[in-house]
Amino acid sequence: MKKKAISPQMGRRAVLTGAGAAALAGVVMQTAVPQLASAQSLDGQQPTGAGGFAAFEWLGNAGWRISTPTTTLLLDPYLSRFDTGLAAGAFKETTPLTLDPTAIASALGSPGDGRPGVSAILVTHTHWDHFADVPHIAARWKSTVYTTLTGYQLGIAMGLPSAQLAVVKGGEELNIGDAVVRVVRSLHSRNGAGGLTFPGVRTQVPPPPATIADLLEGDTIGFVIRPAAGRPGVLLLGGSDYDDQELQGLGVDTVALPVPSNGFTADYAGRLLRALDKPRTVILVHWDDFESPLGTAPKTDEKTRLRMAALTADIKRISPRTRVVEPNYLTPMQLL
């Protein structure tokens, strides 16, 4: 089935952290990351889990599928991965929102096909590369979407009933199936001019969004997944910034950390590691070219690859015992 524009009824990374032609200048050459049989630890160690409670599969960008014995959670599932001109250095803010049901079904399956369903969808913020596929996925699996007020309004505009949309603000600790999910107040990364790309919030239901620019950032949150209240968890972030005061005392030993594309966030690795008491594992995310199909090997540009190496070096300098992991698409990792 071909990709199709999102109708009212359904109803690259550098741009989000580097606006304008100057920020796009480095996003031309793409380097394929070797296909791996499992996640690769950049310091030579293999990631290991604390038990057998949950498998985490990277869906590209900041996306995850988390599978527990009874529950399947998605975080920021963006599987259509349509072309915005970004990888070619010609980003178009007017790019129409496009849905690829075939790509979504290939990654997640379809209702009734015997594969696990989708119990709930967690949304860190509502930029297109985090939210555009969410209403379709939620409608197909009748899943509840945990999101900001902006996500609530956009979800209704894109055809979801209010009963499937749950607004969260940060501080909530929720039982979702057999998982405990804590919502964490967070921040989105800065672009090359120091501001936010597509800033703003939606306090009322807007017209059905038609282009990527219609999906505003809408505030940013993170999520901690744990097997039970008080147990160590995994922190999943969707933007390459955070409020370190909100991270203190979370009790996590693994964090999925987006790779920044500029230096606006001061002491990016250090403040996070100190706030989390130097977690056992850092998994690098939001570094791939998320316009290429998920079925291919992850790709990135040389500028981002250098930033990944620099971030890894910072993490190892500050916390030598912390493992730094580069995930591969759809490869289960036992993190809980």
Tab-separated table of C-alpha atoms in Angstrom:
chain	number	residue	atom	x	y	z
A	1	MET	CA	0.000	0.000	0.000
A	2	LYS	CA	1.333	3.414	-0.895
A	3	LYS	CA	1.846	6.236	1.529
A	4	LYS	CA	-1.028	8.662	1.583
A	5	ALA	CA	-1.593	12.123	2.917
A	6	ILE	CA	-3.287	12.205	6.310
A	7	SER	CA	-6.901	13.177	5.865
A	8	PRO	CA	-9.010	15.091	8.410
A	9	GLN	CA	-10.778	11.842	9.132
A	10	MET	CA	-7.510	10.126	10.077
A	11	GLY	CA	-7.500	12.721	11.589
A	12	ARG	CA	15.298	15.431	10.410
A	13	ARG	CA	16.433	15.866	13.342
A	14	ALA	CA	18.746	18.884	12.536
A	15	VAL	CA	15.682	20.974	11.776
A	16	LEU	CA	14.255	20.353	15.212
A	17	THR	CA	17.509	21.470	16.808
A	18	GLY	CA	18.948	23.634	14.053
A	19	ALA	CA	16.723	25.958	12.036
A	20	GLY	CA	17.579	27.592	8.750
A	21	ALA	CA	20.070	26.906	6.011
A	22	ALA	CA	23.087	27.085	8.300
A	23	ALA	CA	21.724	24.327	10.491
A	24	LEU	CA	20.920	22.177	7.483
A	25	ALA	CA	24.342	22.533	5.921
A	26	GLY	CA	25.724	19.419	7.638
A	27	VAL	CA	22.820	17.125	6.745
A	28	VAL	CA	23.865	16.015	3.298
A	29	MET	CA	26.268	13.074	3.475
A	30	GLN	CA	24.759	10.005	5.089
A	31	THR	CA	26.818	7.166	6.502
A	32	ALA	CA	25.236	3.763	6.979
A	33	VAL	CA	25.584	2.325	10.448
A	34	PRO	CA	26.537	-1.379	10.278
A	35	GLN	CA	23.596	-3.732	10.695
A	36	LEU	CA	23.915	-5.483	14.042
A	37	ALA	CA	22.464	-8.713	15.348
A	38	SER	CA	21.870	-6.970	18.665
A	39	ALA	CA	22.367	-3.582	20.253
A	40	GLN	CA	25.984	-2.471	20.248
A	41	SER	CA	27.710	-0.993	23.265
A	42	LEU	CA	30.036	1.782	22.162
A	43	ASP	CA	32.489	1.040	24.978
A	44	GLY	CA	32.838	-2.642	24.082
A	45	GLN	CA	30.403	-4.013	26.670
A	46	GLN	CA	27.087	-5.591	25.798
A	47	PRO	CA	23.929	-4.201	27.440
A	48	THR	CA	22.363	-6.518	29.968
A	49	GLY	CA	19.031	-6.396	31.728
A	50	ALA	CA	18.184	-6.540	35.406
A	51	GLY	CA	15.613	-9.279	34.879
A	52	GLY	CA	13.091	-10.570	32.395
A	53	PHE	CA	10.228	-8.145	32.924
A	54	ALA	CA	10.369	-6.006	29.781
A	55	ALA	CA	11.936	-6.034	26.321
A	56	PHE	CA	12.639	-2.661	24.688
A	57	GLU	CA	12.778	-2.364	20.883
A	58	TRP	CA	13.979	0.835	19.248
A	59	LEU	CA	11.596	2.095	16.564
A	60	GLY	CA	14.016	4.707	15.259
A	61	ASN	CA	14.226	8.384	16.206
A	62	ALA	CA	13.019	8.515	19.849
A	63	GLY	CA	10.505	5.703	19.402
A	64	TRP	CA	10.204	2.504	21.443
A	65	ARG	CA	8.065	-0.580	21.821
A	66	ILE	CA	8.106	-1.921	25.389
A	67	SER	CA	6.782	-5.442	25.870
A	68	THR	CA	6.011	-6.844	29.337
A	69	PRO	CA	4.276	-10.145	30.133
A	70	THR	CA	0.828	-8.585	29.696
A	71	THR	CA	1.286	-5.113	28.239
A	72	THR	CA	2.678	-3.477	25.082
A	73	LEU	CA	3.523	0.206	25.283
A	74	LEU	CA	4.676	2.440	22.446
A	75	LEU	CA	6.579	5.668	22.907
A	76	ASP	CA	6.653	8.247	20.069
A	77	PRO	CA	6.048	5.671	17.314
A	78	TYR	CA	6.936	7.363	14.004
A	79	LEU	CA	7.011	4.647	11.348
A	80	SER	CA	5.811	6.381	8.169
A	81	ARG	CA	9.132	8.275	8.003
A	82	PHE	CA	8.157	10.363	5.006
A	83	ASP	CA	10.395	12.740	3.080
A	84	THR	CA	10.487	16.379	4.219
A	85	GLY	CA	13.494	17.285	2.077
A	86	LEU	CA	15.651	17.364	5.159
A	87	ALA	CA	18.123	14.611	4.283
A	88	ALA	CA	18.761	16.344	0.952
A	89	GLY	CA	19.334	19.718	2.655
A	90	ALA	CA	16.084	21.210	1.360
A	91	PHE	CA	13.709	21.053	4.329
A	92	LYS	CA	10.128	22.107	3.582
A	93	GLU	CA	7.960	23.275	6.483
A	94	THR	CA	4.958	22.909	4.194
A	95	THR	CA	5.511	19.170	3.702
A	96	PRO	CA	2.092	17.470	3.857
A	97	LEU	CA	1.535	15.012	6.673
A	98	THR	CA	1.715	11.552	5.151
A	99	LEU	CA	0.665	8.182	6.506
A	100	ASP	CA	2.192	4.844	5.479
A	101	PRO	CA	-0.117	2.085	6.801
A	102	THR	CA	2.094	-0.602	5.244
A	103	ALA	CA	5.191	0.555	7.142
A	104	ILE	CA	3.198	0.761	10.359
A	105	ALA	CA	1.763	-2.730	9.914
A	106	SER	CA	5.194	-4.119	9.021
A	107	ALA	CA	6.626	-2.879	12.326
A	108	LEU	CA	3.654	-3.424	14.613
A	109	GLY	CA	1.444	-5.992	12.940
A	110	SER	CA	-2.296	-5.565	12.572
A	111	PRO	CA	-5.203	-6.133	14.960
A	112	GLY	CA	-6.240	-9.767	14.930
A	113	ASP	CA	-3.042	-11.130	13.383
A	114	GLY	CA	-1.961	-12.880	16.572
A	115	ARG	CA	0.772	-10.410	17.445
A	116	PRO	CA	0.548	-8.426	20.693
A	117	GLY	CA	-1.703	-5.391	20.521
A	118	VAL	CA	-0.894	-1.878	21.664
A	119	SER	CA	-2.081	-1.264	25.211
A	120	ALA	CA	-1.130	2.418	25.356
A	121	ILE	CA	0.885	5.054	23.522
A	122	LEU	CA	3.130	7.517	25.363
A	123	VAL	CA	3.922	10.808	23.616
A	124	THR	CA	6.820	13.032	24.696
A	125	HIS	CA	5.773	15.949	22.445
A	126	THR	CA	3.781	16.581	19.310
A	127	HIS	CA	6.287	17.367	16.542
A	128	TRP	CA	5.517	15.343	13.421
A	129	ASP	CA	8.359	12.847	13.924
A	130	HIS	CA	6.874	11.875	17.294
A	131	PHE	CA	3.115	12.275	16.840
A	132	ALA	CA	2.080	12.076	13.183
A	133	ASP	CA	1.380	8.311	13.235
A	134	VAL	CA	-0.083	8.202	16.743
A	135	PRO	CA	-3.772	8.859	15.951
A	136	HIS	CA	-3.805	6.162	13.269
A	137	ILE	CA	-2.103	3.601	15.525
A	138	ALA	CA	-4.371	4.435	18.461
A	139	ALA	CA	-7.475	4.149	16.297
A	140	ARG	CA	-6.397	0.775	14.901
A	141	TRP	CA	-5.687	-0.783	18.311
A	142	LYS	CA	-8.161	1.234	20.416
A	143	SER	CA	-5.200	2.344	22.542
A	144	THR	CA	-5.159	5.122	25.124
A	145	VAL	CA	-2.744	7.943	24.289
A	146	TYR	CA	-0.969	9.610	27.226
A	147	THR	CA	0.040	13.059	26.058
A	148	THR	CA	0.096	16.779	26.770
A	149	LEU	CA	-2.887	19.111	26.431
A	150	THR	CA	-1.641	19.933	22.923
A	151	GLY	CA	-1.600	16.231	22.061
A	152	TYR	CA	-5.151	15.940	23.363
A	153	GLN	CA	-6.385	18.755	21.130
A	154	LEU	CA	-4.460	17.498	18.092
A	155	GLY	CA	-5.657	13.948	18.673
A	156	ILE	CA	-9.278	15.075	18.558
A	157	ALA	CA	-8.546	17.141	15.444
A	158	MET	CA	-7.089	14.003	13.833
A	159	GLY	CA	-10.142	11.876	14.553
A	160	LEU	CA	-9.575	10.266	17.955
A	161	PRO	CA	-12.356	10.293	20.538
A	162	SER	CA	-11.588	12.086	23.782
A	163	ALA	CA	-12.007	8.798	25.669
A	164	GLN	CA	-8.769	7.540	24.082
A	165	LEU	CA	-6.770	10.642	25.074
A	166	ALA	CA	-5.359	11.099	28.581
A	167	VAL	CA	-3.695	14.409	29.454
A	168	VAL	CA	-0.630	14.220	31.687
A	169	LYS	CA	1.563	17.048	32.962
A	170	GLY	CA	4.429	15.436	34.871
A	171	GLY	CA	4.533	13.916	38.331
A	172	GLU	CA	1.913	11.250	37.656
A	173	GLU	CA	2.760	7.642	38.470
A	174	LEU	CA	0.336	5.358	36.668
A	175	ASN	CA	-0.463	1.654	36.566
A	176	ILE	CA	-0.745	0.702	32.885
A	177	GLY	CA	-1.246	-3.022	32.718
A	178	ASP	CA	1.577	-4.647	34.686
A	179	ALA	CA	3.900	-1.656	34.163
A	180	VAL	CA	4.251	1.414	36.340
A	181	VAL	CA	4.728	4.567	34.261
A	182	ARG	CA	5.918	7.831	35.769
A	183	VAL	CA	5.498	11.043	33.805
A	184	VAL	CA	8.423	13.465	34.057
A	185	ARG	CA	8.391	17.157	33.190
A	186	SER	CA	11.018	17.779	30.537
A	187	LEU	CA	12.246	20.195	27.848
A	188	HIS	CA	12.698	20.200	24.097
A	189	SER	CA	16.055	20.950	22.496
A	190	ARG	CA	16.989	24.359	21.089
A	191	ASN	CA	17.434	24.973	17.386
A	192	GLY	CA	20.433	26.647	15.786
A	193	ALA	CA	19.059	30.110	16.575
A	194	GLY	CA	18.467	29.251	20.237
A	195	GLY	CA	14.694	28.900	19.958
A	196	LEU	CA	12.242	26.070	19.362
A	197	THR	CA	11.164	24.688	16.015
A	198	PHE	CA	7.400	24.893	15.563
A	199	PRO	CA	6.841	26.289	19.082
A	200	GLY	CA	3.473	26.736	20.712
A	201	VAL	CA	0.663	24.891	22.437
A	202	ARG	CA	-2.892	24.073	21.497
A	203	THR	CA	-5.506	24.907	24.122
A	204	GLN	CA	-8.443	24.291	21.803
A	205	VAL	CA	-9.138	21.824	19.037
A	206	PRO	CA	-7.552	23.237	15.852
A	207	PRO	CA	-8.505	22.514	12.253
A	208	PRO	CA	-7.217	19.122	11.147
A	209	PRO	CA	-3.445	19.474	10.697
A	210	ALA	CA	-2.310	19.275	7.100
A	211	THR	CA	1.449	19.966	7.168
A	212	ILE	CA	4.308	19.147	9.515
A	213	ALA	CA	4.314	22.765	10.742
A	214	ASP	CA	0.787	22.263	12.078
A	215	LEU	CA	2.129	19.806	14.667
A	216	LEU	CA	3.546	22.191	17.248
A	217	GLU	CA	5.970	21.103	19.984
A	218	GLY	CA	3.262	21.580	22.589
A	219	ASP	CA	5.471	21.127	25.694
A	220	THR	CA	7.706	18.119	26.318
A	221	ILE	CA	7.564	15.326	28.862
A	222	GLY	CA	9.494	12.112	29.505
A	223	PHE	CA	8.479	8.734	30.904
A	224	VAL	CA	9.957	6.231	33.353
A	225	ILE	CA	8.947	2.589	32.892
A	226	ARG	CA	9.390	0.233	35.851
A	227	PRO	CA	8.033	-3.162	36.930
A	228	ALA	CA	6.608	-1.916	40.232
A	229	ALA	CA	6.534	1.235	42.301
A	230	GLY	CA	9.878	1.833	43.979
A	231	ARG	CA	11.811	-0.485	41.644
A	232	PRO	CA	14.596	0.805	39.341
A	233	GLY	CA	13.277	1.958	35.985
A	234	VAL	CA	14.177	3.080	32.474
A	235	LEU	CA	13.899	6.787	31.586
A	236	LEU	CA	12.803	7.539	28.015
A	237	LEU	CA	13.408	11.080	26.733
A	238	GLY	CA	12.148	12.496	23.438
A	239	GLY	CA	14.112	15.737	23.088
A	240	SER	CA	17.774	16.552	23.632
A	241	ASP	CA	17.195	18.719	26.684
A	242	TYR	CA	15.785	18.112	30.144
A	243	ASP	CA	15.195	19.718	33.545
A	244	ASP	CA	17.848	18.115	35.748
A	245	GLN	CA	15.966	19.043	38.923
A	246	GLU	CA	13.000	16.971	37.693
A	247	LEU	CA	15.316	13.983	37.155
A	248	GLN	CA	16.655	13.815	40.687
A	249	GLY	CA	15.436	10.906	42.767
A	250	LEU	CA	13.780	9.080	39.872
A	251	GLY	CA	15.576	5.819	40.694
A	252	VAL	CA	16.482	4.803	37.159
A	253	ASP	CA	19.503	2.810	36.022
A	254	THR	CA	18.998	3.206	32.254
A	255	VAL	CA	18.212	6.293	30.169
A	256	ALA	CA	17.405	6.635	26.456
A	257	LEU	CA	19.188	9.893	25.645
A	258	PRO	CA	18.682	11.869	22.416
A	259	VAL	CA	21.906	13.039	20.786
A	260	PRO	CA	22.061	16.865	20.604
A	261	SER	CA	22.924	18.557	17.319
A	262	ASN	CA	24.300	21.751	18.827
A	263	GLY	CA	25.868	23.027	22.025
A	264	PHE	CA	23.023	25.141	23.392
A	265	THR	CA	22.334	22.785	26.303
A	266	ALA	CA	25.156	23.419	28.778
A	267	ASP	CA	26.954	20.418	30.319
A	268	TYR	CA	24.489	18.089	28.608
A	269	ALA	CA	26.006	14.794	29.735
A	270	GLY	CA	27.268	15.948	33.125
A	271	ARG	CA	24.076	17.422	34.530
A	272	LEU	CA	22.050	14.422	33.433
A	273	LEU	CA	24.485	11.865	34.841
A	274	ARG	CA	24.702	13.662	38.175
A	275	ALA	CA	20.937	14.078	38.454
A	276	LEU	CA	20.414	10.361	37.774
A	277	ASP	CA	23.272	9.312	40.079
A	278	LYS	CA	25.348	7.982	37.166
A	279	PRO	CA	23.046	5.363	35.650
A	280	ARG	CA	24.262	1.944	34.595
A	281	THR	CA	23.368	2.364	30.898
A	282	VAL	CA	22.843	5.221	28.441
A	283	ILE	CA	21.194	4.341	25.130
A	284	LEU	CA	21.718	6.907	22.374
A	285	VAL	CA	18.600	7.755	20.352
A	286	HIS	CA	17.305	10.428	17.977
A	287	TRP	CA	20.455	10.229	15.859
A	288	ASP	CA	19.276	8.305	12.822
A	289	ASP	CA	18.008	9.679	9.518
A	290	PHE	CA	14.355	9.194	10.244
A	291	GLU	CA	13.267	9.709	6.655
A	292	SER	CA	14.746	6.391	5.488
A	293	PRO	CA	12.531	3.297	5.823
A	294	LEU	CA	12.732	1.479	9.134
A	295	GLY	CA	13.577	-1.760	7.318
A	296	THR	CA	16.978	-0.421	6.272
A	297	ALA	CA	20.077	-0.168	8.456
A	298	PRO	CA	20.100	3.006	10.557
A	299	LYS	CA	21.808	5.923	8.828
A	300	THR	CA	23.141	9.224	10.050
A	301	ASP	CA	25.304	12.067	8.767
A	302	GLU	CA	28.958	12.578	9.643
A	303	LYS	CA	28.226	15.628	11.790
A	304	THR	CA	25.869	13.630	13.993
A	305	ARG	CA	28.283	10.693	14.119
A	306	LEU	CA	30.972	13.037	15.497
A	307	ARG	CA	28.526	14.352	18.093
A	308	MET	CA	27.700	10.792	19.139
A	309	ALA	CA	31.401	10.091	19.640
A	310	ALA	CA	31.865	13.299	21.639
A	311	LEU	CA	28.825	12.575	23.805
A	312	THR	CA	30.048	9.031	24.452
A	313	ALA	CA	33.470	10.364	25.465
A	314	ASP	CA	31.856	12.858	27.857
A	315	ILE	CA	29.731	10.146	29.453
A	316	LYS	CA	32.693	7.794	29.929
A	317	ARG	CA	34.851	10.594	31.331
A	318	ILE	CA	32.236	11.572	33.903
A	319	SER	CA	30.998	8.069	34.713
A	320	PRO	CA	33.447	5.347	33.579
A	321	ARG	CA	31.150	2.537	34.742
A	322	THR	CA	28.241	3.710	32.570
A	323	ARG	CA	27.729	1.717	29.376
A	324	VAL	CA	26.874	3.628	26.216
A	325	VAL	CA	24.702	1.679	23.789
A	326	GLU	CA	23.855	2.332	20.142
A	327	PRO	CA	20.620	0.452	19.434
A	328	ASN	CA	19.523	-1.205	16.233
A	329	TYR	CA	16.009	-1.090	14.827
A	330	LEU	CA	13.478	-3.584	16.196
A	331	THR	CA	16.109	-5.483	18.202
A	332	PRO	CA	14.852	-6.484	21.677
A	333	MET	CA	16.957	-5.484	24.673
A	334	GLN	CA	16.131	-6.719	28.171
A	335	LEU	CA	16.426	-3.533	30.209
A	336	LEU	CA	14.131	-4.433	33.106
